[in-house]
Coordinates of C-alpha atoms in Angstrom, one line a residue:
M218 CA -27.2 -23.7 15.3
E219 CA -28.3 -25.5 17.3
Y220 CA -29.6 -25.0 21.3
T221 CA -31.2 -26.8 23.6
A222 CA -34.8 -26.4 23.9
G223 CA -36.2 -28.5 26.6
N224 CA -35.6 -32.1 29.1
Y225 CA -38.6 -34.2 28.9
D226 CA -39.2 -37.8 29.9
V227 CA -41.2 -37.8 26.0
A228 CA -41.2 -36.4 22.4
V229 CA -43.9 -36.8 20.6
V230 CA -44.2 -35.9 17.1
G231 CA -47.2 -35.3 15.1
A232 CA -50.5 -33.8 16.7
G233 CA -52.9 -35.8 14.6
H234 CA -55.3 -38.8 15.8
A235 CA -52.2 -40.8 16.6
G236 CA -50.4 -37.7 18.4
C237 CA -52.9 -36.4 20.7
E238 CA -53.6 -39.8 22.4
A239 CA -50.1 -40.5 22.7
A240 CA -49.6 -36.8 24.3
L241 CA -52.5 -37.0 26.9
A242 CA -51.5 -40.9 27.6
T243 CA -47.8 -40.2 28.9
A244 CA -48.9 -36.7 30.4
R245 CA -51.9 -38.4 32.2
L246 CA -49.5 -41.0 33.7
G247 CA -47.5 -38.5 35.6
L248 CA -44.8 -38.4 32.6
K249 CA -43.2 -34.6 30.8
T250 CA -44.6 -34.7 27.8
V251 CA -44.1 -32.6 25.1
V252 CA -45.9 -33.1 21.8
F253 CA -44.8 -30.9 18.1
A254 CA -47.2 -29.9 15.3
I255 CA -46.0 -28.1 11.7
N256 CA -49.1 -26.1 12.5
L257 CA -50.9 -26.0 15.4
D258 CA -54.0 -25.6 13.5
S259 CA -53.3 -28.9 12.5
I260 CA -54.3 -30.6 15.6
A261 CA -56.3 -33.5 15.9
M262 CA -57.1 -31.8 12.4
M263 CA -59.7 -34.2 9.8
P264 CA -58.3 -33.8 6.7
C265 CA -60.5 -36.3 5.1
N266 CA -64.3 -37.3 5.8
P267 CA -65.3 -35.9 9.6
S268 CA -66.4 -38.9 10.9
I269 CA -65.3 -41.0 13.7
G270 CA -66.6 -44.4 13.7
G271 CA -67.9 -46.8 11.5
P272 CA -67.8 -51.1 11.4
A273 CA -64.2 -52.0 12.7
K274 CA -63.5 -48.8 13.3
G275 CA -66.0 -48.2 16.1
H276 CA -65.1 -50.7 17.7
L277 CA -61.6 -49.2 18.0
V278 CA -63.3 -46.2 19.5
R279 CA -65.0 -48.2 22.0
E280 CA -61.4 -49.7 23.3
I281 CA -59.6 -46.4 23.4
D282 CA -62.6 -45.4 25.4
A283 CA -62.7 -48.2 27.8
L284 CA -58.5 -47.5 28.0
G285 CA -58.9 -44.4 28.8
G286 CA -58.2 -42.9 25.6
E287 CA -60.0 -39.3 24.4
M288 CA -61.0 -40.0 21.0
G289 CA -65.0 -41.1 22.2
I290 CA -65.1 -38.3 24.7
N291 CA -64.2 -36.1 22.0
T292 CA -66.7 -37.5 19.4
D293 CA -69.3 -37.2 21.9
K294 CA -68.5 -33.5 22.3
T295 CA -69.0 -32.4 18.7
F296 CA -70.9 -34.8 16.7
I297 CA -73.6 -33.6 14.5
Q298 CA -75.0 -36.8 13.5
M299 CA -75.1 -40.1 14.9
R300 CA -75.7 -43.1 13.9
M301 CA -76.0 -47.4 14.7
L302 CA -75.0 -49.1 11.3
N303 CA -76.0 -53.0 11.0
T304 CA -79.1 -52.8 13.4
G305 CA -80.0 -55.7 11.2
K306 CA -77.0 -57.9 11.7
G307 CA -75.6 -59.8 14.3
P308 CA -74.3 -57.8 17.6
A309 CA -70.4 -58.6 16.2
V310 CA -71.2 -56.2 13.4
R311 CA -72.9 -53.3 14.7
A312 CA -70.9 -50.1 14.7
L313 CA -71.6 -46.6 16.2
R314 CA -70.8 -43.8 13.5
A315 CA -70.7 -40.0 14.1
Q316 CA -70.5 -37.0 12.1
A317 CA -68.7 -34.9 13.4
D318 CA -68.0 -30.9 13.5
K319 CA -64.5 -30.5 11.6
K320 CA -63.6 -27.3 13.3
A321 CA -65.8 -28.0 16.3
Y322 CA -63.3 -31.6 17.2
Q323 CA -60.1 -29.6 16.7
F324 CA -60.5 -26.9 18.6
S325 CA -62.0 -29.5 21.6
M326 CA -59.0 -31.9 21.6
K327 CA -56.9 -28.8 20.8
H328 CA -58.3 -27.8 24.6
T329 CA -57.8 -30.6 26.0
M330 CA -54.6 -30.6 25.4
E331 CA -53.7 -27.5 26.1
K332 CA -55.3 -27.5 29.4
Q333 CA -53.4 -30.9 30.2
E334 CA -50.9 -31.3 33.4
N335 CA -47.1 -32.0 32.3
L336 CA -48.2 -31.6 28.1
D337 CA -46.3 -29.1 26.5
I338 CA -47.5 -28.3 22.4
V339 CA -45.1 -26.3 20.2
Q340 CA -45.3 -25.4 16.7
E341 CA -42.0 -27.0 15.4
E342 CA -41.0 -29.0 12.5
V343 CA -38.6 -32.0 13.4
I344 CA -36.0 -33.2 11.8
R345 CA -33.9 -35.1 12.9
I346 CA -34.3 -38.4 15.7
L347 CA -31.1 -38.1 18.4
E348 CA -29.4 -41.5 19.1
S349 CA -26.5 -43.5 20.4
G350 CA -25.5 -46.8 21.7
G351 CA -29.3 -48.1 20.3
K352 CA -31.2 -45.7 22.4
V353 CA -33.1 -42.8 21.7
R354 CA -31.8 -39.2 23.3
G355 CA -34.2 -36.6 21.6
V356 CA -35.3 -34.9 18.4
V357 CA -34.0 -31.6 17.0
T358 CA -36.3 -29.0 15.1
K359 CA -35.8 -27.4 12.1
T360 CA -34.9 -23.7 14.0
G361 CA -32.1 -25.8 15.8
G362 CA -33.9 -26.5 18.9
V363 CA -32.5 -29.9 20.4
F364 CA -35.2 -31.3 22.8
Y365 CA -33.9 -34.3 24.9
S366 CA -36.3 -37.2 25.7
K367 CA -36.1 -40.8 27.6
A368 CA -38.6 -41.5 24.9
V369 CA -40.0 -40.3 21.5
I370 CA -43.3 -41.6 19.7
L371 CA -43.6 -40.4 15.8
T372 CA -47.1 -40.0 14.8
T373 CA -46.3 -37.8 11.6
G374 CA -49.4 -39.0 9.6
V375 CA -49.0 -38.5 5.6
Y376 CA -46.5 -35.5 6.3
L377 CA -43.6 -37.3 5.6
N378 CA -42.1 -36.5 2.2
G379 CA -45.6 -35.2 1.6
R380 CA -46.2 -34.5 -2.6
I381 CA -50.0 -33.5 -3.8
I382 CA -51.3 -34.2 -7.0
I383 CA -54.0 -32.9 -9.0
G384 CA -53.9 -34.1 -12.3
D385 CA -50.8 -32.9 -14.2
V386 CA -50.1 -30.6 -11.0
N387 CA -48.1 -31.7 -8.3
Y388 CA -46.1 -29.7 -5.6
S389 CA -44.2 -30.5 -2.7
G390 CA -47.3 -30.1 0.5
G391 CA -48.9 -31.9 3.4
P392 CA -53.1 -32.4 3.9
N393 CA -55.4 -29.5 3.4
G394 CA -52.3 -27.1 2.2
L395 CA -50.1 -27.7 5.1
F396 CA -46.2 -28.0 4.5
P397 CA -45.1 -31.3 4.5
A398 CA -42.2 -32.8 7.1
S399 CA -39.6 -33.1 4.3
R400 CA -36.4 -33.9 6.3
L401 CA -37.4 -36.7 8.7
S402 CA -37.4 -39.5 6.6
E403 CA -34.1 -39.0 5.7
S404 CA -33.0 -38.9 9.2
L405 CA -34.8 -42.6 9.4
I406 CA -33.2 -43.9 6.6
N407 CA -30.2 -42.9 7.9
L408 CA -31.1 -44.4 11.2
G409 CA -31.3 -47.8 9.4
F410 CA -35.5 -48.2 8.8
E411 CA -36.6 -49.2 5.8
L412 CA -39.3 -47.3 4.3
G413 CA -42.3 -47.6 1.6
R414 CA -44.7 -45.1 -0.2
F415 CA -48.2 -44.9 0.2
K416 CA -50.8 -42.9 -1.8
T417 CA -54.3 -41.7 0.2
G418 CA -56.1 -38.8 -1.3
T419 CA -59.7 -36.8 -0.8
P420 CA -62.9 -35.8 -3.1
P421 CA -64.7 -32.3 -3.7
R422 CA -65.9 -30.1 -1.0
V423 CA -68.5 -28.1 -2.7
H424 CA -70.9 -25.1 -1.4
K425 CA -74.0 -26.0 0.1
N426 CA -76.3 -23.3 -1.4
S427 CA -75.2 -25.1 -4.6
I428 CA -77.1 -29.1 -3.9
D429 CA -80.4 -29.7 -4.3
F430 CA -81.4 -31.7 -2.0
S431 CA -84.7 -32.6 -3.2
K432 CA -83.0 -34.8 -5.8
M433 CA -81.4 -37.1 -2.8
I434 CA -82.6 -39.3 -0.3
E435 CA -82.0 -38.2 3.3
Q436 CA -80.2 -40.0 5.6
P437 CA -80.9 -38.5 9.0
G438 CA -79.3 -39.3 12.5
D439 CA -80.7 -41.5 15.1
E440 CA -83.5 -40.6 17.5
V441 CA -82.2 -42.3 20.8
I442 CA -78.1 -40.9 20.6
I443 CA -76.0 -43.7 21.7
P444 CA -72.4 -42.4 22.8
F445 CA -68.9 -43.2 22.0
S446 CA -67.8 -43.1 25.5
Y447 CA -68.9 -44.8 29.0
T448 CA -68.4 -41.4 30.6
S449 CA -70.9 -39.2 28.0
G450 CA -74.4 -40.5 29.8
K451 CA -77.6 -40.1 28.2
I452 CA -77.7 -36.7 25.0
M453 CA -79.9 -34.7 24.2
R454 CA -79.1 -33.6 20.3
S455 CA -80.5 -32.0 17.1
Q456 CA -78.7 -33.5 14.2
V457 CA -78.0 -32.9 10.5
S458 CA -78.6 -35.2 7.5
C459 CA -76.6 -36.5 6.1
W460 CA -77.4 -37.4 2.1
L461 CA -77.6 -40.2 -0.1
T462 CA -77.5 -39.7 -4.6
Y463 CA -75.5 -41.4 -7.0
T464 CA -73.2 -41.7 -10.0
N465 CA -74.5 -42.9 -13.5
A466 CA -73.3 -43.6 -17.1
K467 CA -72.4 -40.2 -17.9
T468 CA -70.2 -39.4 -14.5
H469 CA -68.5 -42.8 -15.3
E470 CA -68.4 -42.0 -19.6
I471 CA -66.0 -38.4 -18.3
I472 CA -64.1 -40.6 -16.5
M473 CA -62.9 -43.0 -18.7
D474 CA -62.9 -40.5 -21.7
N475 CA -60.2 -38.5 -19.2
L476 CA -58.3 -41.5 -17.9
Q477 CA -54.8 -40.0 -20.1
R478 CA -54.8 -37.4 -17.8
A479 CA -55.6 -39.4 -14.4
P480 CA -52.3 -39.4 -12.4
L481 CA -52.8 -43.0 -11.3
Y482 CA -52.9 -44.1 -14.8
T483 CA -50.7 -42.1 -16.2
G484 CA -47.6 -42.9 -13.7
E485 CA -47.3 -40.0 -12.2
I486 CA -48.5 -41.2 -8.7
Q487 CA -46.0 -44.2 -7.5
G488 CA -47.7 -44.8 -4.4
V489 CA -50.1 -47.5 -3.7
G490 CA -53.3 -46.6 -2.4
P491 CA -56.0 -47.9 0.0
R492 CA -57.9 -50.7 -2.2
Y493 CA -61.0 -50.5 0.7
C494 CA -61.5 -46.7 0.1
P495 CA -60.8 -46.8 -3.5
S496 CA -60.5 -43.2 -5.9
I497 CA -63.9 -42.6 -7.6
E498 CA -61.7 -43.2 -11.1
V499 CA -60.2 -46.9 -10.1
K500 CA -64.2 -47.8 -8.9
V501 CA -65.1 -46.5 -12.2
V502 CA -61.9 -48.9 -13.7
N503 CA -62.2 -51.6 -11.9
F504 CA -66.5 -52.3 -11.6
K505 CA -67.4 -51.6 -15.2
E506 CA -70.5 -53.5 -15.0
K507 CA -72.0 -50.9 -12.1
A508 CA -74.2 -48.9 -13.4
S509 CA -73.7 -46.5 -10.6
H510 CA -71.7 -45.7 -6.9
Q511 CA -72.8 -44.9 -4.0
I512 CA -71.7 -41.0 -3.2
F513 CA -72.9 -39.4 0.5
V514 CA -73.2 -35.5 0.6
E515 CA -72.0 -35.1 4.1
P516 CA -72.2 -31.7 6.5
E517 CA -68.9 -30.6 7.6
G518 CA -69.9 -28.9 9.9
L519 CA -72.5 -26.8 11.4
N520 CA -71.3 -23.0 11.1
T521 CA -69.9 -23.8 7.9
N522 CA -71.4 -24.2 4.0
E523 CA -68.6 -26.8 3.3
M524 CA -70.3 -30.1 2.3
Y525 CA -68.2 -33.2 1.7
I526 CA -68.9 -35.6 -1.5
Q527 CA -67.8 -39.4 0.3
G528 CA -67.1 -41.4 -2.7
M529 CA -65.7 -39.4 -4.7
S530 CA -62.2 -39.2 -3.9
T531 CA -59.9 -37.8 -7.3
S532 CA -56.7 -37.0 -8.0
L533 CA -58.0 -36.3 -11.5
P534 CA -57.7 -32.7 -13.1
A535 CA -59.6 -30.1 -11.5
D536 CA -61.6 -28.8 -15.2
I537 CA -62.6 -32.4 -15.3
Q538 CA -63.5 -32.7 -11.1
I539 CA -66.1 -30.2 -11.7
K540 CA -67.9 -32.0 -15.2
M541 CA -67.9 -35.2 -13.4
I542 CA -69.1 -33.3 -10.1
R543 CA -72.0 -32.1 -12.0
T544 CA -73.6 -35.3 -13.8
I545 CA -74.5 -36.3 -10.1
P546 CA -78.3 -35.9 -9.0
G547 CA -78.4 -32.8 -7.1
L548 CA -75.2 -31.7 -8.1
E549 CA -76.0 -30.1 -11.1
N550 CA -74.9 -26.4 -9.8
A551 CA -72.3 -27.5 -7.5
R552 CA -69.8 -25.1 -7.1
I553 CA -66.3 -26.8 -6.0
M554 CA -65.2 -24.8 -2.6
R555 CA -62.1 -27.4 -2.6
Y556 CA -60.8 -29.7 -5.1
G557 CA -59.9 -33.2 -4.8
Y558 CA -56.7 -34.2 -4.5
A559 CA -54.1 -37.3 -4.1
I560 CA -50.8 -37.5 -1.5
E561 CA -48.0 -39.6 -1.6
Y562 CA -46.4 -40.1 1.8
D563 CA -43.5 -42.2 2.8
Y564 CA -44.3 -45.0 5.9
V565 CA -41.6 -47.3 7.9
M566 CA -42.4 -50.9 7.3
P567 CA -44.0 -52.1 10.4
T568 CA -42.7 -55.4 9.8
Q569 CA -39.5 -53.6 12.1
L570 CA -42.0 -52.9 15.4
K571 CA -42.4 -55.0 18.6
S572 CA -46.1 -55.2 20.0
T573 CA -44.9 -52.6 22.0
L574 CA -45.1 -50.4 19.0
E575 CA -41.5 -49.7 20.0
T576 CA -38.9 -50.1 17.1
R577 CA -36.4 -52.8 17.5
K578 CA -33.7 -51.4 15.9
I579 CA -33.5 -48.7 18.5
N580 CA -34.8 -48.3 22.2
G581 CA -37.0 -45.8 23.4
L582 CA -38.4 -44.9 19.9
F583 CA -42.2 -45.9 19.2
M584 CA -44.2 -45.4 15.8
A585 CA -47.8 -45.0 15.6
G586 CA -50.3 -44.1 13.0
Q587 CA -50.2 -43.8 9.1
I588 CA -46.4 -43.9 9.7
N589 CA -46.7 -47.3 10.8
G590 CA -48.6 -47.6 7.0
T591 CA -52.2 -47.5 8.1
S592 CA -55.3 -45.7 7.1
G593 CA -57.7 -44.0 9.0
Y594 CA -57.9 -41.3 12.4
E595 CA -59.8 -44.5 14.3
E596 CA -56.3 -46.6 13.5
A597 CA -54.0 -43.9 14.0
A598 CA -54.8 -43.3 17.5
A599 CA -55.6 -46.5 18.6
Q600 CA -52.3 -47.3 17.7
G601 CA -51.1 -43.4 19.6
L602 CA -52.9 -44.7 22.8
I603 CA -50.8 -47.5 23.0
A604 CA -47.3 -46.2 22.1
G605 CA -48.6 -44.0 24.7
I606 CA -49.1 -46.2 27.5
N607 CA -45.8 -48.3 26.6
A608 CA -43.6 -44.9 26.4
A609 CA -44.9 -44.2 30.0
L610 CA -44.5 -48.3 30.9
M611 CA -41.0 -48.7 29.8
I612 CA -39.8 -44.8 31.8
K613 CA -41.0 -46.6 35.0
E614 CA -39.7 -50.0 34.1
K615 CA -42.5 -51.5 34.1
E616 CA -44.1 -54.4 32.3
P617 CA -45.4 -53.6 28.6
L618 CA -49.2 -53.6 27.7
I619 CA -49.5 -56.3 24.9
L620 CA -53.4 -56.6 23.2
K621 CA -53.8 -59.7 21.8
R622 CA -55.9 -60.3 19.1
S623 CA -58.3 -61.9 21.6
D624 CA -58.3 -59.5 23.9
A625 CA -59.3 -56.4 21.1
Y626 CA -59.8 -55.2 17.7
I627 CA -56.7 -53.0 18.5
G628 CA -54.8 -56.2 19.6
V629 CA -55.4 -57.4 16.3
L630 CA -54.6 -54.3 13.8
I631 CA -51.4 -54.1 15.8
D632 CA -50.1 -57.9 15.6
D633 CA -51.8 -57.7 11.6
I634 CA -49.1 -54.7 10.5
I635 CA -46.0 -55.9 12.8
T636 CA -46.6 -59.8 12.1
K637 CA -48.0 -60.0 8.5
G638 CA -46.6 -56.5 7.2
I639 CA -48.8 -54.8 4.3
T640 CA -48.7 -53.9 1.1
E641 CA -51.4 -51.3 1.3
P642 CA -53.2 -48.6 3.4
Y643 CA -54.3 -51.0 6.4
R644 CA -57.7 -50.4 6.9
M645 CA -59.4 -52.0 10.1
L646 CA -62.3 -54.5 9.3
T647 CA -64.7 -56.8 11.2
S648 CA -63.5 -59.2 9.1
R649 CA -60.1 -58.7 10.0
A650 CA -61.2 -60.3 13.8
E651 CA -61.2 -63.6 14.3
Y652 CA -63.0 -63.3 17.8
R653 CA -65.3 -61.0 16.7
L654 CA -68.5 -62.4 18.2
I655 CA -66.1 -61.6 21.5
L656 CA -65.0 -58.2 20.7
R657 CA -68.0 -56.4 20.4
H658 CA -68.3 -52.4 20.6
D659 CA -71.0 -53.4 23.2
N660 CA -69.0 -55.0 25.6
A661 CA -65.3 -52.6 25.1
D662 CA -66.1 -51.4 28.4
L663 CA -66.6 -55.5 30.4
R664 CA -62.9 -56.3 28.1
L665 CA -60.6 -53.7 28.7
T666 CA -61.4 -50.8 31.6
E667 CA -59.4 -53.4 34.3
I668 CA -56.6 -53.2 31.8
G669 CA -57.1 -49.1 31.3
H670 CA -57.4 -48.7 35.6
D671 CA -54.1 -51.4 35.8
V672 CA -51.9 -48.8 33.7
G673 CA -53.0 -46.0 35.1
L674 CA -55.5 -43.9 32.9
I675 CA -58.7 -44.8 34.7
D676 CA -59.8 -44.2 37.4
D677 CA -61.0 -45.7 40.9
Q678 CA -64.7 -44.4 40.6
R679 CA -65.0 -45.8 36.7
Y680 CA -63.5 -48.5 37.1
E681 CA -65.5 -49.8 39.9
K682 CA -68.7 -49.2 38.4
T683 CA -67.3 -51.6 35.1
M684 CA -67.3 -53.5 38.3
Q685 CA -70.2 -53.4 39.5
K686 CA -72.0 -54.0 35.7
T687 CA -70.4 -56.8 35.3
K688 CA -71.7 -58.7 38.6
M689 CA -75.0 -57.3 37.5
I690 CA -74.5 -59.2 34.1
Q691 CA -73.3 -62.3 35.5
Q692 CA -76.3 -62.3 38.9
E693 CA -79.2 -61.9 36.3
I694 CA -77.8 -65.0 34.1
E695 CA -77.2 -66.9 36.8
R696 CA -81.0 -65.9 37.9
L697 CA -82.3 -66.8 34.4
K698 CA -80.6 -70.2 34.9
S699 CA -82.3 -71.3 38.5
I700 CA -86.3 -70.0 37.4
K701 CA -88.0 -72.8 35.8
I702 CA -91.5 -72.7 34.0
T703 CA -93.4 -76.0 34.3
P704 CA -95.6 -77.1 31.1
T705 CA -98.9 -75.8 32.0
E706 CA -101.6 -75.1 29.7
E707 CA -101.2 -71.2 30.7
N708 CA -98.0 -71.3 29.8
N709 CA -98.2 -72.6 26.6
R710 CA -101.1 -70.8 25.9
L711 CA -98.8 -67.4 26.4
L712 CA -95.5 -69.2 24.4
D713 CA -98.4 -69.7 21.3
E714 CA -99.2 -66.6 21.5
M715 CA -96.1 -65.2 21.2
G716 CA -95.3 -67.8 18.1
S717 CA -93.1 -70.0 20.0
S718 CA -93.4 -74.0 20.6
P719 CA -95.0 -75.3 23.4
I720 CA -93.5 -77.0 26.2
N721 CA -93.3 -80.5 27.4
T722 CA -90.9 -80.5 30.5
P723 CA -89.7 -77.7 32.8
F724 CA -87.6 -75.1 31.0
T725 CA -85.4 -72.3 32.6
L726 CA -86.1 -68.6 31.6
E727 CA -82.7 -69.0 30.1
D728 CA -83.2 -71.5 27.7
L729 CA -86.5 -70.1 26.7
M730 CA -84.3 -66.4 25.7
K731 CA -82.3 -68.8 23.5
R732 CA -85.2 -69.6 21.0
P733 CA -84.8 -66.6 18.5
E734 CA -88.8 -65.5 18.9
L735 CA -88.4 -64.4 21.8
D736 CA -86.1 -62.4 24.4
Y737 CA -85.5 -60.5 27.7
D738 CA -88.8 -58.6 27.7
K739 CA -90.9 -61.2 26.2
I740 CA -90.2 -63.6 28.8
K741 CA -91.3 -61.0 31.5
I742 CA -94.5 -62.7 31.4
F743 CA -92.9 -65.7 33.0
D744 CA -90.6 -63.5 35.8
A745 CA -92.7 -62.1 38.2
M746 CA -89.6 -61.7 40.7
R747 CA -87.9 -59.5 37.8
P748 CA -85.6 -56.7 39.1
E749 CA -84.9 -53.7 37.7
L750 CA -81.8 -52.9 35.8
P751 CA -80.1 -50.8 33.7
K752 CA -80.5 -51.3 29.6
E753 CA -76.6 -51.6 29.4
V754 CA -77.1 -54.9 31.4
I755 CA -80.0 -56.1 30.0
E756 CA -78.4 -55.4 26.4
Q757 CA -75.5 -57.6 27.7
V758 CA -77.6 -60.1 29.5
E759 CA -79.9 -60.9 25.9
I760 CA -76.8 -61.8 24.0
T761 CA -74.5 -62.9 26.3
V762 CA -77.8 -65.5 26.5
S763 CA -79.2 -65.8 23.1
Y764 CA -75.3 -66.6 21.7
S765 CA -74.0 -68.4 24.7
G766 CA -73.3 -71.6 22.2
Y767 CA -71.4 -69.7 19.6
I768 CA -69.6 -67.7 22.6
K769 CA -69.1 -71.2 24.0
R770 CA -67.4 -72.3 21.2
Q771 CA -65.3 -68.9 20.6
M772 CA -63.7 -69.0 24.2
A773 CA -62.7 -72.7 23.4
Q774 CA -60.9 -71.0 20.0
I775 CA -59.5 -68.7 22.1
E776 CA -57.9 -71.3 24.7
S777 CA -56.2 -72.8 22.2
F778 CA -54.9 -69.7 20.4
K779 CA -53.5 -68.7 24.3
K780 CA -51.5 -71.4 24.2
M781 CA -49.6 -70.8 20.8
E782 CA -49.1 -68.1 22.1
N783 CA -47.7 -68.5 25.5
K784 CA -45.4 -71.1 24.3
K785 CA -42.2 -68.3 23.9
I786 CA -39.7 -68.2 21.4
P787 CA -36.7 -67.0 22.8
K788 CA -35.1 -63.1 22.4
D789 CA -31.5 -64.7 21.5
I790 CA -33.0 -67.6 19.0
D791 CA -30.3 -68.3 15.6
Y792 CA -32.7 -69.3 13.0
D793 CA -29.7 -69.9 11.0
K794 CA -28.8 -72.6 13.4
I795 CA -32.8 -74.5 12.9
Y796 CA -32.0 -77.4 10.2
G797 CA -34.8 -77.7 8.2
L798 CA -36.3 -74.6 8.1
R799 CA -37.2 -73.3 4.6
T800 CA -35.6 -70.7 3.2
E801 CA -38.4 -68.6 2.8
A802 CA -39.3 -69.3 6.5
R803 CA -36.0 -68.4 7.8
E804 CA -35.8 -65.2 6.3
K805 CA -39.3 -64.1 7.1
L806 CA -38.7 -65.3 11.0
K807 CA -35.5 -63.4 10.9
K808 CA -37.1 -59.7 9.9
V809 CA -40.3 -59.9 12.2
M810 CA -38.3 -62.0 15.0
P811 CA -41.5 -63.4 16.1
V812 CA -42.1 -63.3 20.7
S813 CA -44.4 -66.6 20.2
L814 CA -45.4 -69.6 18.2
G815 CA -48.8 -68.1 17.7
Q816 CA -46.9 -65.0 16.1
A817 CA -44.9 -67.1 14.3
S818 CA -47.6 -68.7 12.9
R819 CA -49.1 -65.7 11.3
I820 CA -46.4 -64.6 9.2
S821 CA -47.0 -64.8 5.3
G822 CA -44.7 -67.1 4.8
V823 CA -44.3 -69.6 7.5
N824 CA -46.4 -72.7 7.3
P825 CA -47.1 -75.2 9.5
A826 CA -44.0 -77.7 8.4
D827 CA -42.1 -74.4 9.8
I828 CA -43.8 -74.1 12.8
S829 CA -43.3 -78.1 13.8
I830 CA -40.0 -77.9 13.4
L831 CA -39.0 -74.7 15.2
L832 CA -41.4 -76.2 18.0
I833 CA -39.3 -79.1 18.2
Y834 CA -36.2 -76.7 17.9
I835 CA -37.2 -74.9 21.3
E836 CA -37.8 -77.7 23.0
Q837 CA -34.6 -79.6 22.3
Q838 CA -33.0 -76.2 23.3
K839 CA -34.6 -76.1 26.4
R840 CA -33.4 -79.8 27.7
K841 CA -29.9 -79.1 26.8
K842 CA -30.6 -75.8 29.1
A843 CA -32.4 -78.0 32.2
K844 CA -29.3 -80.4 31.6

């Protein structure tokens, strides 16, 4: 029997990383919000590796923080190791990665949500979406509770019709031994949504006391900790090491000898798995020429002896997992505490979404996270934040927030999944961002804090601090441009000592800094009036000056990109009336319904000739309306 359980502005279904960001955003923007979790102990749970960040993913976390989200703050509270990756490469691909304390991360985020005004947390399974007249009305729970709301945000992760597979054993289930959401998929299908089926998985966890670390390579954290959040300040903390080891011929032999029992090869698993994070059996089969694969042994927290075996994701039978693990140096006597497993789950084809993450079929219904076919905590959190912001802006009848590909990695992520569609779980990579020299992890605050402030999630004090930082960077660059050094004997002697060639004409300090062998610190000898500046300001000055040529070229590309994005496609366009448009292009355009020529040009199956025909048609229609 159904009953009225409450009236809210926003209902968030699911309290994983997407749900937490969505619920916190709407509540902080003053909307009465309810968030549902099948089990409250699963709030912000990390069923896979308890790590945050890494290449591209670390960029997302910094952007979430700059917009006013919580993931970076919560990671800084609970990490047990922090490392800056790719330090030997350029600034565009450097990225922070944290190993978090799994339970501490969960408890900290749950407590943050419990303290948040305007936010109610409810342990319930949502089984149906309420809709009438093309508009969402709320949700219905398994116990019959009807929660009315103006917006609903689905952030169900891998719970929709979840099925666990370990060897020839399979059963209905969610991640980490939790219940699945078994009825919501039916509701979505009844509403007319197209669903797909994906697969992901995790590796075994082993007992720390059964590991011989002397046979592994230690991977310590950085001595100087750089936090994710721009609000965290200086952090001093003891860190825990991770460990590196490798598979070998014996490991691979065991896997190959038991493929007839591997669900991925017996046909038991139908869902498509993540290409960029494959199971160990897939790596061994697909890369037969490799003698070994990296395995990282990582702690799950400070108050547990569970160790995560990164690189060994598998759905092989339990007895094979034991044999396989014990061939690896340092794990010869390993005791498995949790077996690896695969999980299949339903997702919604993301081409059914707008750039706001609102569905095109039903007004007020938003989707974020793995329900959209993405993988990873960071990708989920980024979508959750944007969905939450846009749900709030919709209710307040304000313009939506749409981040372009030139604005943020978040913009790249959303544009990719809604425009290009997906055939496998989507993972954010630096190579997906064509403007990655502009979209660096180190300047996320300069790019996005003003947007976060305009939305209402960044307070005035933080906004003013960022604006002051921007001003200091600009002033210092201008100062370096204005100071010239002359080609004196003394100056050339100093340049020679620094391994730099002499000058024959006056050079500005900015010009000297562009030399690869020189930097801001080295040219100080020529700069008697140098002001005292914060480290983060100096970092931006160095990057901006050193890469000025590349940055200028990329900014020109962005201007060209924006011109195409600004060529809007009418909402009422009828692609069937456009003469000369190829059938494939017509069908793809009707499916995605792009808002601009720029977005249309990125749809797979739409070529430059189609875009030219579309442009001519739009211009003709404009002239007709003008007459």
